[in-house]
Structures are given as structure tokens and as C-alpha cells.
Coordinates of C-alpha atoms in Angstrom, one line a residue:
M1478 CA 43.7 -98.8 -197.6
Q1479 CA 45.0 -101.4 -195.2
A1480 CA 42.4 -103.3 -193.1
K1481 CA 42.6 -103.1 -189.4
D1482 CA 41.3 -106.5 -188.4
S1483 CA 41.9 -110.0 -189.7
N1484 CA 38.7 -111.7 -188.4
P1485 CA 35.2 -110.5 -187.7
P1486 CA 35.5 -109.0 -184.2
D1487 CA 31.8 -109.6 -183.3
G1488 CA 31.9 -106.4 -181.2
G1489 CA 34.5 -103.8 -180.2
Y1490 CA 34.8 -101.2 -183.0
G1491 CA 32.1 -103.1 -184.8
W1492 CA 29.5 -101.4 -182.6
V1493 CA 30.8 -98.0 -183.8
V1494 CA 30.2 -99.2 -187.4
V1495 CA 26.7 -100.4 -186.4
V1496 CA 25.8 -96.9 -185.0
S1497 CA 27.1 -95.3 -188.2
A1498 CA 25.0 -97.7 -190.3
F1499 CA 22.1 -96.9 -188.0
M1500 CA 22.4 -93.2 -188.9
V1501 CA 22.8 -94.0 -192.6
M1502 CA 19.6 -96.1 -192.6
G1503 CA 17.8 -93.2 -191.1
L1504 CA 19.1 -90.6 -193.5
T1505 CA 18.3 -92.8 -196.6
V1506 CA 15.5 -95.3 -196.3
A1507 CA 13.6 -93.3 -193.7
V1508 CA 13.4 -90.4 -196.1
L1509 CA 12.0 -92.8 -198.8
K1510 CA 9.4 -94.1 -196.4
T1511 CA 8.2 -90.7 -195.4
F1512 CA 8.3 -89.3 -198.9
A1513 CA 4.5 -90.1 -199.1
L1514 CA 4.0 -86.7 -197.3
F1515 CA 5.2 -85.0 -200.5
F1516 CA 3.1 -87.2 -202.8
V1517 CA -0.1 -85.3 -202.7
E1518 CA 1.7 -81.9 -202.6
I1519 CA 3.7 -82.7 -205.8
Q1520 CA 0.6 -84.3 -207.5
Q1521 CA -1.4 -81.2 -206.9
H1522 CA 1.4 -78.8 -207.9
F1523 CA 1.9 -80.4 -211.3
D1524 CA -1.8 -81.5 -211.6
E1525 CA -0.9 -85.1 -212.5
L1526 CA -2.4 -88.5 -211.9
A1527 CA -1.3 -90.8 -209.1
S1528 CA 0.3 -93.2 -211.5
T1529 CA 2.4 -90.3 -213.0
T1530 CA 3.5 -89.0 -209.7
S1531 CA 4.4 -92.4 -208.4
W1532 CA 7.1 -92.6 -211.0
I1533 CA 9.3 -90.5 -208.7
T1534 CA 9.2 -93.2 -206.1
S1535 CA 9.5 -96.0 -208.7
V1536 CA 12.6 -94.4 -210.2
T1537 CA 14.2 -93.8 -206.8
I1538 CA 13.6 -97.4 -205.7
A1539 CA 14.8 -98.9 -209.0
V1540 CA 18.0 -96.9 -209.1
F1541 CA 18.5 -97.8 -205.4
H1542 CA 18.5 -101.4 -206.3
L1543 CA 20.3 -101.2 -209.7
G1544 CA 23.2 -99.3 -208.1
A1545 CA 23.9 -102.0 -205.6
P1546 CA 26.3 -104.1 -207.8
V1547 CA 28.1 -100.9 -208.8
A1548 CA 28.3 -99.9 -205.1
N1549 CA 29.7 -103.3 -204.1
S1550 CA 32.3 -103.2 -206.9
L1551 CA 33.4 -99.7 -205.8
C1552 CA 33.7 -100.9 -202.2
V1553 CA 36.2 -103.5 -203.4
Q1554 CA 38.3 -100.9 -205.1
Y1555 CA 37.9 -97.8 -202.8
T1556 CA 36.6 -99.2 -199.5
H1557 CA 33.1 -98.9 -198.0
R1558 CA 34.1 -95.6 -196.4
T1559 CA 34.7 -93.9 -199.7
V1560 CA 31.5 -95.2 -201.3
V1561 CA 29.3 -94.1 -198.4
I1562 CA 30.7 -90.6 -198.5
T1563 CA 30.1 -90.4 -202.2
G1564 CA 26.5 -91.6 -201.6
G1565 CA 25.9 -88.9 -199.1
L1566 CA 27.0 -86.2 -201.6
L1567 CA 24.7 -87.7 -204.3
A1568 CA 21.7 -87.9 -202.0
F1569 CA 22.3 -84.2 -201.0
L1570 CA 22.4 -83.2 -204.7
G1571 CA 19.3 -85.1 -205.6
M1572 CA 17.2 -83.4 -202.9
A1573 CA 18.8 -80.0 -203.3
L1574 CA 18.3 -79.9 -207.1
G1575 CA 14.7 -81.1 -206.6
F1576 CA 14.1 -77.8 -204.9
F1577 CA 13.8 -76.1 -208.3
G1578 CA 10.9 -78.4 -209.3
L1579 CA 10.9 -77.4 -213.0
N1580 CA 8.7 -80.2 -214.2
M1581 CA 7.9 -83.9 -213.6
V1582 CA 10.9 -85.0 -215.8
W1583 CA 13.2 -82.9 -213.7
M1584 CA 11.8 -84.6 -210.5
Y1585 CA 12.3 -88.0 -212.0
A1586 CA 15.9 -87.1 -212.8
M1587 CA 16.8 -85.4 -209.5
T1588 CA 14.6 -86.6 -206.7
G1589 CA 14.2 -89.9 -208.5
F1590 CA 17.5 -91.0 -210.2
L1591 CA 20.1 -88.9 -208.3
Q1592 CA 18.6 -89.4 -204.9
G1593 CA 18.2 -93.2 -205.6
L1594 CA 21.8 -93.5 -206.6
G1595 CA 22.9 -91.7 -203.4
V1596 CA 20.7 -94.0 -201.3
S1597 CA 22.2 -97.0 -203.1
F1598 CA 25.8 -95.9 -202.6
S1599 CA 25.1 -95.2 -198.9
W1600 CA 22.8 -98.1 -197.9
T1601 CA 24.6 -101.0 -199.7
P1602 CA 28.1 -100.5 -198.2
A1603 CA 26.7 -99.7 -194.8
I1604 CA 24.7 -103.0 -194.5
S1605 CA 27.6 -104.9 -196.1
I1606 CA 30.3 -103.7 -193.7
V1607 CA 28.1 -104.5 -190.7
T1608 CA 27.6 -108.1 -192.0
H1609 CA 31.4 -108.4 -192.3
Y1610 CA 32.1 -107.1 -188.8
F1611 CA 29.8 -109.7 -187.1
S1612 CA 29.3 -113.4 -187.3
R1613 CA 27.6 -114.9 -184.2
K1614 CA 25.8 -111.6 -183.5
R1615 CA 25.1 -110.8 -187.1
A1616 CA 21.3 -110.9 -186.9
L1617 CA 21.3 -108.6 -183.8
A1618 CA 23.8 -106.2 -185.4
N1619 CA 21.8 -106.0 -188.6
A1620 CA 18.6 -105.5 -186.6
I1621 CA 20.1 -102.5 -184.7
A1622 CA 21.5 -101.0 -187.9
C1623 CA 18.3 -101.4 -189.8
A1624 CA 16.3 -100.0 -186.9
G1625 CA 17.8 -96.6 -187.8
E1626 CA 15.2 -96.1 -190.5
C1627 CA 12.4 -96.6 -188.0
A1628 CA 13.8 -94.3 -185.4
F1629 CA 14.3 -91.5 -188.0
A1630 CA 11.0 -92.2 -189.7
F1631 CA 9.3 -91.7 -186.3
M1632 CA 10.8 -88.2 -186.1
F1633 CA 10.6 -87.4 -189.9
G1634 CA 6.8 -87.8 -190.1
P1635 CA 5.8 -84.8 -188.1
F1636 CA 9.0 -82.9 -188.9
F1637 CA 8.5 -83.2 -192.7
Q1638 CA 4.9 -82.2 -192.2
W1639 CA 6.0 -79.1 -190.4
L1640 CA 8.6 -78.3 -193.0
I1641 CA 6.1 -78.5 -195.8
S1642 CA 3.7 -76.2 -193.9
Q1643 CA 6.5 -73.6 -193.3
Y1644 CA 8.6 -73.8 -196.4
G1645 CA 6.5 -75.6 -199.0
W1646 CA 7.5 -78.9 -200.6
E1647 CA 10.3 -77.3 -202.6
G1648 CA 12.0 -75.6 -199.6
S1649 CA 11.6 -78.8 -197.6
L1650 CA 13.5 -80.8 -200.2
L1651 CA 16.4 -78.4 -199.9
I1652 CA 16.5 -78.7 -196.1
I1653 CA 16.3 -82.5 -196.2
G1654 CA 19.2 -82.6 -198.6
G1655 CA 21.3 -80.6 -196.2
I1656 CA 20.4 -83.0 -193.4
Q1657 CA 21.5 -85.9 -195.6
L1658 CA 25.1 -84.5 -195.8
N1659 CA 25.5 -86.2 -192.4
I1660 CA 25.8 -89.5 -194.3
C1661 CA 29.4 -88.4 -195.2
V1662 CA 30.3 -88.1 -191.5
C1663 CA 28.9 -91.6 -190.9
G1664 CA 31.0 -92.9 -193.8
V1665 CA 34.2 -91.5 -192.2
L1666 CA 33.6 -93.7 -189.1
M1667 CA 33.4 -97.0 -191.2
R1668 CA 36.8 -98.4 -190.7
P1669 CA 37.7 -100.9 -193.4
L1670 CA 37.9 -104.6 -192.4
A1671 CA 39.7 -107.3 -194.4
S1672 CA 37.4 -109.4 -196.5
S1673 CA 37.3 -113.2 -196.2
C1674 CA 38.5 -113.6 -199.7
L1675 CA 41.6 -111.5 -199.2
L1676 CA 42.3 -113.3 -196.0
E1677 CA 42.2 -116.6 -197.8
A1678 CA 44.6 -115.4 -200.4
C1679 CA 47.1 -114.2 -197.7
H1680 CA 46.7 -117.5 -195.9
C1681 CA 47.5 -119.5 -199.0
E1682 CA 50.6 -117.3 -199.6
T1683 CA 52.0 -117.8 -196.2
E1684 CA 51.6 -121.6 -196.5
A1685 CA 53.1 -121.9 -200.0
P1686 CA 56.6 -123.3 -200.5
P1687 CA 59.4 -120.7 -200.6
G1688 CA 60.1 -121.3 -204.2
N1689 CA 56.5 -120.5 -205.3
S1690 CA 55.7 -117.5 -203.0
A1691 CA 57.0 -115.0 -205.5
S1692 CA 55.0 -116.4 -208.4
R1693 CA 51.9 -116.7 -206.3
R1694 CA 52.2 -113.0 -205.2
D1695 CA 52.7 -111.9 -208.8
K1696 CA 49.6 -113.8 -209.9
E1697 CA 47.6 -112.2 -207.2
D1698 CA 48.9 -108.7 -208.1
K1699 CA 47.9 -109.2 -211.7
S1700 CA 44.4 -110.5 -210.8
P1701 CA 42.0 -107.7 -210.0
V1702 CA 40.4 -108.1 -206.5
I1703 CA 36.9 -107.5 -208.0
H1704 CA 37.0 -110.8 -209.8
K1705 CA 37.7 -112.6 -206.5
I1706 CA 34.8 -111.0 -204.7
F1707 CA 32.1 -110.3 -207.3
N1708 CA 30.7 -113.5 -208.8
W1709 CA 28.0 -113.1 -211.4
M1710 CA 27.7 -116.9 -211.8
L1711 CA 25.4 -117.0 -208.7
V1712 CA 22.5 -116.7 -211.1
R1713 CA 23.2 -120.4 -211.9
K1714 CA 22.6 -121.4 -208.3
T1715 CA 19.0 -122.5 -207.9
E1716 CA 18.8 -121.5 -204.2
F1717 CA 19.9 -117.9 -205.0
V1718 CA 17.5 -117.7 -208.0
L1719 CA 14.5 -118.7 -205.8
Y1720 CA 15.4 -116.2 -203.1
A1721 CA 15.9 -113.5 -205.8
I1722 CA 12.4 -114.2 -207.1
F1723 CA 11.0 -113.9 -203.6
G1724 CA 12.9 -110.6 -203.1
T1725 CA 11.5 -109.3 -206.4
L1726 CA 7.9 -110.1 -205.5
A1727 CA 8.3 -108.7 -202.0
A1728 CA 9.8 -105.5 -203.3
M1729 CA 6.7 -105.0 -205.5
S1730 CA 4.7 -104.8 -202.2
F1731 CA 7.0 -103.3 -199.6
F1732 CA 7.0 -99.7 -201.0
V1733 CA 3.3 -99.6 -201.8
P1734 CA 1.8 -99.2 -198.3
P1735 CA 4.0 -96.2 -197.2
L1736 CA 3.3 -94.6 -200.6
F1737 CA -0.5 -94.8 -200.3
L1738 CA -1.1 -94.7 -196.6
V1739 CA -1.2 -90.9 -196.5
P1740 CA -3.5 -90.5 -199.5
L1741 CA -5.8 -93.2 -198.0
S1742 CA -5.9 -91.3 -194.8
Y1743 CA -6.8 -88.1 -196.6
S1744 CA -9.6 -90.0 -198.5
L1745 CA -11.1 -90.9 -195.1
V1746 CA -11.2 -87.2 -194.2
I1747 CA -8.6 -87.6 -191.4
D1748 CA -6.8 -84.4 -190.3
E1749 CA -3.3 -83.8 -191.6
S1750 CA -1.7 -83.8 -188.1
W1751 CA -3.3 -87.2 -187.4
T1752 CA -2.2 -88.5 -190.7
A1753 CA 1.4 -87.6 -190.0
S1754 CA 1.1 -89.5 -186.7
L1755 CA 0.3 -92.6 -188.6
L1756 CA 3.8 -92.6 -190.1
S1757 CA 5.3 -92.0 -186.6
L1758 CA 3.2 -94.9 -185.3
L1759 CA 4.4 -97.1 -188.2
A1760 CA 8.0 -96.2 -187.4
M1761 CA 7.6 -96.8 -183.7
V1762 CA 6.3 -100.3 -184.0
D1763 CA 8.7 -101.0 -186.8
F1764 CA 11.6 -100.0 -184.5
G1765 CA 10.4 -102.3 -181.6
G1766 CA 9.8 -105.2 -184.0
R1767 CA 13.2 -105.0 -185.5
L1768 CA 15.0 -105.1 -182.1
L1769 CA 12.8 -107.9 -180.8
C1770 CA 13.1 -110.0 -184.0
G1771 CA 16.9 -109.4 -184.1
W1772 CA 17.2 -110.6 -180.5
Y1773 CA 15.1 -113.7 -181.1
A1774 CA 16.9 -114.6 -184.3
S1775 CA 20.3 -114.4 -182.4
L1776 CA 19.0 -117.1 -180.1
H1777 CA 18.8 -119.5 -183.2
A1778 CA 15.6 -121.0 -181.7
T1779 CA 14.0 -121.0 -185.2
K1780 CA 15.4 -121.3 -188.6
T1781 CA 15.6 -117.8 -190.1
I1782 CA 14.0 -118.8 -193.4
H1783 CA 11.0 -120.3 -191.4
L1784 CA 10.7 -117.1 -189.4
L1785 CA 10.9 -115.1 -192.7
A1786 CA 8.1 -117.1 -194.3
M1787 CA 5.9 -116.7 -191.3
T1788 CA 6.3 -112.9 -191.1
I1789 CA 5.7 -112.6 -194.9
T1790 CA 2.4 -114.4 -194.4
L1791 CA 1.4 -112.2 -191.5
I1792 CA 2.3 -109.0 -193.5
S1793 CA 0.1 -110.1 -196.4
T1794 CA -2.8 -110.7 -193.9
S1795 CA -2.4 -107.3 -192.3
L1796 CA -2.4 -105.6 -195.8
M1797 CA -5.6 -107.4 -196.8
L1798 CA -7.3 -106.1 -193.6
L1799 CA -5.9 -102.6 -193.6
P1800 CA -8.3 -101.3 -196.4
L1801 CA -11.3 -102.3 -194.1
A1802 CA -10.4 -99.3 -191.9
D1803 CA -13.0 -96.5 -192.0
N1804 CA -11.6 -94.2 -189.3
Y1805 CA -8.4 -93.1 -187.6
L1806 CA -8.4 -95.7 -184.8
S1807 CA -9.0 -98.7 -187.0
L1808 CA -6.5 -97.4 -189.6
A1809 CA -3.9 -96.9 -186.8
I1810 CA -4.5 -100.5 -185.5
F1811 CA -4.0 -102.1 -188.9
T1812 CA -1.0 -99.9 -189.6
G1813 CA 0.6 -101.0 -186.4
F1814 CA 0.1 -104.7 -187.2
Y1815 CA 1.6 -104.1 -190.7
G1816 CA 4.6 -102.1 -189.3
F1817 CA 5.4 -104.8 -186.7
F1818 CA 5.4 -107.7 -189.1
F1819 CA 7.2 -105.7 -191.8
S1820 CA 10.0 -104.9 -189.3
T1821 CA 10.7 -108.6 -188.6
T1822 CA 11.0 -109.3 -192.3
V1823 CA 13.4 -106.5 -192.9
T1824 CA 15.5 -107.5 -189.9
I1825 CA 16.3 -111.1 -191.1
H1826 CA 16.0 -111.1 -194.9
I1827 CA 19.7 -110.1 -195.3
T1828 CA 20.7 -112.7 -192.7
V1829 CA 18.8 -115.3 -194.7
L1830 CA 20.6 -114.3 -197.9
A1831 CA 24.0 -114.9 -196.1
D1832 CA 22.7 -118.3 -195.0
V1833 CA 21.6 -119.2 -198.5
V1834 CA 24.9 -118.3 -200.3
G1835 CA 27.5 -118.3 -197.5
M1836 CA 29.7 -115.4 -196.5
P1837 CA 32.4 -115.9 -199.2
E1838 CA 29.8 -115.0 -201.8
F1839 CA 27.8 -112.6 -199.7
D1840 CA 29.0 -109.3 -201.3
S1841 CA 28.3 -110.7 -204.8
A1842 CA 24.9 -112.1 -203.7
L1843 CA 23.9 -108.8 -202.1
G1844 CA 24.7 -106.8 -205.2
L1845 CA 22.9 -109.3 -207.5
F1846 CA 20.0 -109.6 -205.2
M1847 CA 19.5 -105.9 -205.1
L1848 CA 19.9 -105.7 -208.9
I1849 CA 17.3 -108.4 -209.6
R1850 CA 15.0 -107.1 -206.9
S1851 CA 15.0 -103.6 -208.5
T1852 CA 12.5 -104.8 -211.1
G1853 CA 10.0 -105.4 -208.3
G1854 CA 10.7 -102.0 -206.6
F1855 CA 10.2 -100.3 -210.0
V1856 CA 7.1 -102.1 -211.2
G1857 CA 5.4 -102.3 -207.8
P1858 CA 4.5 -98.6 -207.2
L1859 CA 3.7 -98.1 -210.9
L1860 CA 1.4 -101.1 -211.0
A1861 CA -0.3 -100.0 -207.7
G1862 CA -0.7 -96.5 -209.0
L1863 CA -2.3 -97.8 -212.2
I1864 CA -4.7 -100.1 -210.2
V1865 CA -5.6 -97.1 -208.0
D1866 CA -6.4 -94.9 -211.0
M1867 CA -8.5 -97.7 -212.6
A1868 CA -10.4 -98.5 -209.3
G1869 CA -10.6 -94.9 -208.2
D1870 CA -9.8 -96.1 -204.7
Y1871 CA -6.5 -96.2 -202.8
R1872 CA -7.6 -99.4 -201.1
A1873 CA -6.9 -101.3 -204.3
G1874 CA -3.2 -100.7 -204.0
F1875 CA -3.1 -102.5 -200.6
Y1876 CA -5.0 -105.5 -201.9
M1877 CA -2.4 -105.7 -204.8
A1878 CA 0.5 -105.6 -202.3
G1879 CA -1.0 -108.3 -200.0
A1880 CA -1.7 -110.7 -202.9
T1881 CA 1.9 -110.3 -204.2
L1882 CA 3.4 -111.1 -200.8
V1883 CA 1.3 -114.3 -200.6
L1884 CA 2.9 -115.4 -203.9
S1885 CA 6.4 -114.5 -202.7
A1886 CA 6.0 -116.7 -199.6
G1887 CA 5.5 -119.7 -201.9
F1888 CA 9.0 -119.3 -203.2
L1889 CA 10.4 -119.3 -199.7
I1890 CA 8.7 -122.6 -199.0
V1891 CA 10.1 -124.1 -202.2
L1892 CA 13.6 -122.9 -201.3
D1893 CA 13.4 -124.4 -197.8
R1894 CA 12.2 -127.7 -199.2
L1895 CA 15.1 -127.7 -201.7
Q1896 CA 17.6 -127.0 -198.9
Q1897 CA 16.2 -129.8 -196.8
K1898 CA 16.3 -132.2 -199.7
K1899 CA 20.0 -131.4 -200.3
R1900 CA 20.9 -131.8 -196.7
R1901 CA 19.3 -135.3 -196.6
R1902 CA 21.2 -136.3 -199.7
S1903 CA 24.4 -135.0 -198.1
K1904 CA 23.8 -137.0 -194.9
I1905 CA 23.2 -140.2 -196.9
R1906 CA 26.4 -139.7 -198.9
T1907 CA 28.6 -139.1 -195.8
K1908 CA 27.0 -142.0 -193.8
P1909 CA 29.7 -144.7 -193.1
V1910 CA 29.2 -148.0 -194.8
K1911 CA 29.1 -151.0 -192.4
S1912 CA 31.2 -154.1 -193.3
T1913 CA 29.3 -157.3 -194.1
L1914 CA 32.0 -159.4 -192.6
P1915 CA 31.5 -160.0 -188.9
Y1916 CA 35.1 -160.8 -188.1
P1917 CA 37.3 -159.5 -190.9
S1918 CA 40.6 -159.8 -189.0
F1919 CA 40.1 -163.5 -188.3
H1920 CA 39.3 -164.3 -192.0
I1921 CA 42.5 -162.5 -193.0
L1922 CA 44.5 -164.6 -190.5
E1923 CA 42.9 -167.9 -191.8
H1924 CA 44.0 -167.0 -195.4
Q1925 CA 47.5 -166.3 -194.1

């Protein structure tokens, strides 16, 4: 399909793409964040341990990340629009087939694997095309798009609770799958935009001598576009590896609090309606934090990597304090702090990735980053579930998440130091060398 624009418009139709991505975020990640409402229901239905039930979320998160490189490759061949529509259909099938609830293996395969693949094929192209549509306002555009998961999670908390009470967890999954079909509508609105790599190829062709233009065009036609855009050799770049390690450790923690917040609330004998309101509160502060952080990051007053390291530290602190809550009010306060600091992290971590690798390599980096990070998303909930079973207390999962985030912040600090060191070396190399001869022109005249 032919692209409509040659340069990032930084506005215009790009805002339509942002709104579409906003909806996609809500219909994918928001569903994952509020799936904790089904955790206890499924656990009791199959009479399984927390660690066994948490495999559903672990499989979903792992496939979500593992499918990112595949989604990016398909975007190159069939456009972001096509891949998002395909993701919407897969997400629908994953939830709809989960309605049958035959056994835990069936839930792993449908609500875990198929739903995760649908989320990956929807989320990855959506966030990628927004990044391509914006340059100067990229942080703000990403913040607005990612805020969709907060806005929808705010509504989904009480809505899913009502669905479960009316139709049971099986019927609720079927209804949610139907709602996720709206992802396909959002995909239709994502008009393709020419990638920077293709633009560079066209630019070289127009500047080539007349005699070489035909051979250059033939060479481009024979070379698959995917090789120009997807670069696996990024794993040799130290900066990318450090950032990928950070992402892996962070992913081990990010999905633990939403998973165990509801069970922790139940263990404190808090009413179900008040428990659902915790997820709405989490979504509300998350929404406000993303917009605020996106606006602040667009001012370029603070380096994004410094802002990211600071918010990661604050998240870990709030997670360490959250288990101290012993009633609804204190739990709501700590949940609010966690949600706000988490939102700032999610808002800028993709922008930091673009800063680390540069836009020409962004699509490749996003796919590989998600692929590598998948190990953390898979291991995190399982490890937390195992720790919870061993300790017999849901608080242990929050301590594990907080400690892992502290470790991840260390890799951000190392990455920043490495970038600063490289910049200093670059300045020294490019610094002009002063001549030791005070009057070189006069000496030349004397010799003449």
C-alpha cells in the first residue's frame, strides 16, 4: 500500500492515529491489567494454587512480548493497519474460546496464548505507528496513546465485576471478546506512513546518476524491505543490551501488583465492590500521571533517561510500602502512589528506547526489546506466585516486585554513564587542534 506522507507530520492526521492507538491500548493492555478480577474466580473454579493459576497471565504476557518481532516484520510486509486488524480477531478468539473453560491447559492455550498473540499484534503496530507519525511531540503523543489503557481500566474494573456477578467468569470472557472486536475498527483508521528507511532509499535513487538509476532500482526490488528495517545485530550494541536488561527486570515487576492487588484486598476482608474500586483508582491516577509526564517530557527540561531512573526508584519504594496497608484507606493511598509513578515510567520508556538506538533502528529495537523483555514478563508472575505460595501471604509478591525494580534502576544508571562517556570522547575527537605557529603566513613568506 502506498504511503500518504513523506515526513512525520507531527500533527494533522497523526492525531487520528493517536486516538485509534488510544482505543487499542484500552482494549488490550487494560484487559490484562484488570484480569486480576478473574484470578480468584478461575482459581476457585479449578481448585488450583496461585502459582498454577498465574500461568494464564504469564503465558499471555510472554506471548505478548514474543510476538512483537513477528508483528513488526508483518507490519513491513502488510502495513500496520493489516496487523492491527489481525490482532483484533485473535484477541476476540482467545477470549471467546476461553468461555468453554474446559481445563487449565485450555485456559493457557486460549486466554493465555491466543489472547497474548492478539494483544501483541494489536499493541506493537499501534505504538510503532504513533512513534513514526511524531517527532518533536513524540513523548506527548505516546503519552496520550498509552493513556488509553488507564481510561479503559478505570471503567473495566467495576464493569468486569458486574459482568462476573451477572454472567459468571465464563460468560464475561465471551462478552469481553466481543468488545475487543473494536480493535479491528481502530486498525482501519491507521493510515500507513512511509518509513524513514524507504524514504532514504528513494532519496538515494533520485540523486543517482541517470546511468545507474535502473540498476539501483533493480537492486532495491530484489532486496526484501524487511532486511532494511529489521536489524537483529542490535544485540551487539552495548547501550541496547543494557536497556533490554532493564526492561526484562522491570517486566518481572510490572505485572505482579495488578495480579495480586485484588487477592491482597480480599485477604484484608475488604468488600468486593471496594476492591473493584481499587482498580479504578489505579487507572485514574495512572491516566493523570501519563498525561502529566508526557507534557513534562515534551518540554525537554530533563533527560528522559534521568526521569525514567527516578520514576523506577519511586515505584520500587511505593511497592515496598504497599504491603504495610491493613485497611482499605491505606491500601488505596499506596495503590495511588504506585499507579502514579508507574504511569510516568510507561509514558517515557518507549521514548527512551528511541533515544538510545535512533529512529532508523527503532522498529527493529522495539521488536527485539519486547522479545528479550518477554522472559521477565513470563518469569515475574510465576516467581511471585511461587513466593506467595511459599510465604502464604500475598504481600511477599509486592516485596519481590519492589526489589527487582531497584536492581533494574542500576542498569539505567550504567547506561547513562556509558552514554555520557561516549559523548565526552566524541567532543574531544571533534575539538579543533590549535596551531603552534603564531604567525604561519609570515613564516611561509620568509621561506619564499
